[in-house]
Each structure stands twice: as C-alpha cells, then as structure tokens.
Protein backbone atom coordinates (compact mmCIF):
# COMPACT_ATOMS: atom_id res chain seq x y z
CA MET A 1 -15.46 -7.05 -11.95
CA ASN A 2 -12.23 -5.21 -11.26
CA ASP A 3 -12.80 -2.88 -8.35
CA TYR A 4 -9.18 -1.79 -7.99
CA TYR A 5 -10.35 1.82 -8.05
CA CYS A 6 -11.96 1.22 -4.65
CA PHE A 7 -8.48 0.88 -3.14
CA GLU A 8 -6.61 3.63 -4.99
CA ASN A 9 -4.96 6.02 -2.52
CA LYS A 10 -6.09 3.94 0.44
CA VAL A 11 -4.51 1.88 3.20
CA PHE A 12 -6.06 -0.88 5.29
CA VAL A 13 -5.69 -1.42 9.03
CA VAL A 14 -7.29 -3.81 11.54
CA ILE A 15 -7.82 -3.16 15.23
CA LYS A 16 -7.42 -6.61 16.75
CA PRO A 17 -9.83 -8.34 19.18
CA GLY A 18 -9.77 -6.98 22.70
CA PHE A 19 -8.60 -3.52 21.65
CA GLU A 20 -11.83 -1.96 20.32
CA SER A 21 -11.63 0.71 23.01
CA LEU A 22 -8.43 2.00 21.38
CA SER A 23 -10.12 2.57 18.01
CA PRO A 24 -10.69 6.33 18.55
CA LYS A 25 -7.03 6.82 19.56
CA VAL A 26 -5.75 4.83 16.59
CA ILE A 27 -8.04 6.66 14.16
CA LYS A 28 -6.86 10.00 15.57
CA MET A 29 -3.23 9.00 15.09
CA PHE A 30 -3.92 8.30 11.42
CA MET A 31 -5.90 11.51 10.97
CA ASP A 32 -3.11 13.51 12.61
CA GLU A 33 -0.81 12.15 9.87
CA GLY A 34 -3.15 13.28 7.09
CA PHE A 35 -5.23 10.13 6.57
CA LEU A 36 -9.00 10.33 6.21
CA LEU A 37 -11.20 7.49 7.50
CA CYS A 38 -13.34 6.19 4.62
CA LYS A 39 -14.81 3.01 6.06
CA SER A 40 -14.94 1.25 9.39
CA ARG A 41 -16.41 -2.19 9.97
CA PRO A 42 -16.43 -4.23 13.16
CA LYS A 43 -16.50 -7.92 12.34
CA LEU A 44 -16.24 -11.31 14.00
CA LEU A 45 -13.95 -13.14 11.61
CA THR A 46 -14.58 -16.78 10.83
CA ARG A 47 -11.60 -19.08 11.12
CA LEU A 48 -11.40 -19.21 7.31
CA GLU A 49 -11.42 -15.40 7.05
CA ALA A 50 -8.65 -15.15 9.65
CA GLN A 51 -6.64 -17.72 7.69
CA LYS A 52 -7.09 -15.62 4.54
CA LEU A 53 -6.10 -12.44 6.37
CA TYR A 54 -2.84 -13.97 7.58
CA ARG A 55 -2.10 -16.37 4.72
CA VAL A 56 1.37 -14.84 4.29
CA HIS A 57 2.21 -16.41 7.68
CA GLN A 58 0.66 -19.83 7.04
CA LYS A 59 4.00 -21.64 7.33
CA GLU A 60 4.96 -19.96 10.60
CA ASP A 61 4.70 -21.79 13.94
CA PHE A 62 2.40 -19.09 15.34
CA PHE A 63 -0.12 -19.20 12.46
CA ASN A 64 -2.76 -21.41 14.13
CA ASN A 65 -2.64 -19.44 17.38
CA LEU A 66 -2.91 -16.18 15.45
CA VAL A 67 -5.93 -17.46 13.49
CA LYS A 68 -7.55 -18.65 16.71
CA TYR A 69 -6.97 -15.27 18.36
CA MET A 70 -8.19 -13.23 15.38
CA SER A 71 -11.41 -15.26 15.18
CA SER A 72 -12.01 -15.11 18.96
CA GLY A 73 -13.68 -11.69 19.10
CA ILE A 74 -14.63 -8.55 17.25
CA SER A 75 -11.94 -6.84 15.20
CA THR A 76 -12.44 -3.64 13.25
CA GLY A 77 -11.35 -3.07 9.67
CA LEU A 78 -10.41 0.51 8.84
CA LEU A 79 -9.90 1.90 5.35
CA PHE A 80 -8.12 5.24 5.17
CA GLN A 81 -7.70 7.51 2.19
CA HIS A 82 -4.40 9.35 1.75
CA ARG A 83 -2.72 11.86 -0.51
CA TYR A 84 0.71 10.22 -0.60
CA ASP A 85 2.43 7.95 -3.06
CA MET A 86 1.97 4.33 -1.96
CA LYS A 87 5.54 3.91 -0.69
CA THR A 88 5.18 6.95 1.57
CA ALA A 89 1.71 5.86 2.68
CA PHE A 90 2.90 2.40 3.73
CA GLU A 91 5.91 3.96 5.53
CA LYS A 92 3.59 6.28 7.47
CA VAL A 93 1.29 3.37 8.34
CA GLN A 94 4.26 1.35 9.60
CA SER A 95 5.38 4.26 11.75
CA ILE A 96 1.92 4.64 13.29
CA LYS A 97 1.63 0.88 13.79
CA ASP A 98 5.01 0.78 15.54
CA ALA A 99 3.97 3.63 17.87
CA VAL A 100 0.63 1.98 18.71
CA ARG A 101 2.27 -1.37 19.36
CA GLU A 102 4.99 0.14 21.51
CA LYS A 103 2.45 1.92 23.68
CA TYR A 104 -0.41 -0.60 23.96
CA SER A 105 0.70 -4.15 23.00
CA GLU A 106 0.25 -6.98 25.47
CA SER A 107 2.33 -9.54 23.54
CA ASP A 108 3.74 -10.28 20.09
CA MET A 109 0.32 -11.53 18.99
CA ARG A 110 -1.91 -9.23 21.03
CA ASN A 111 -0.30 -6.15 19.57
CA VAL A 112 -3.39 -4.02 18.88
CA ILE A 113 -3.07 -3.40 15.17
CA HIS A 114 -2.51 -5.14 11.86
CA SER A 115 -1.77 -3.30 8.65
CA SER A 116 -1.18 -4.37 5.09
CA ASP A 117 2.37 -3.99 3.88
CA ASN A 118 1.78 -3.67 0.15
CA LEU A 119 -0.98 -2.92 -2.34
CA GLU A 120 -1.64 -6.55 -3.30
CA ASN A 121 -2.05 -7.67 0.33
CA MET A 122 -4.10 -4.58 1.13
CA GLU A 123 -6.64 -5.28 -1.60
CA ARG A 124 -6.95 -8.94 -0.59
CA GLU A 125 -7.19 -8.20 3.13
CA ALA A 126 -9.60 -5.27 2.84
CA ARG A 127 -12.04 -7.42 0.85
CA ILE A 128 -12.39 -9.66 3.90
CA TYR A 129 -13.94 -6.73 5.78
CA PHE A 130 -15.53 -4.69 2.99
C-alpha cells in the first residue's frame, strides 16, 4: 500500500535521548514558525531501528556510536504539518534545528534534535516511529 499521502505537507523531527524535557520548547519553536504538530511518539529504538534511521551515515566512523546512543534511551518522533513548499519547509526545519543545537547541544552527537533533510529520507525515517 502506498501511504505517501500520509507524509504530504509534513516534516519529521526526532528529539534525541536525554532531551525529552526540551520537547515542549522544541515543539513551540516549530509552532511559532507555522508548523502544526500532527503526531508525537516517544519510543525506545532497537539497535536495528537506529541503524535504519541513520543509514545515510553507515560508512562514517561515528555510525556505531550514534546507533548505540540513539538506542540507549527514549527518543520522541514528531510529525509536523506545514503550509510551505517542501524546499521552504526543509529550510525552516534546518533553521530551527540549528537554533536548538546552538542553544542546547552537549556534543556533536548529543545535539538534541534530528531532522530529515529530504522527502525520501523523511518518509523512511518517520515510518520507524509511526
């Protein structure tokens, strides 16, 4: 079944383990930019799910540590609806992600938030949570 329609006009974001307390602030930042929260799901990722989430980085030296971290505690998948064209939506998400990371990150890996960077990755990644 093709459920592409489920992801039309949406973007996907993950609040990483250890940063659940920042979820309300992150959600507010998105809502202040015109996004509407559609779905939220806390989840303890399995190692395999974390590998799928970050498969674009599988050849990087940090991949195994990232997978270990992402499967070490609860993360929260967020699906936001928007009214923008996809290019603008992903640009706005990147801007919010940069602001969140600048303010709250503890390290390159423990940087609070993950977001999809294109429609194909978003659909694949969001299915891990929803």
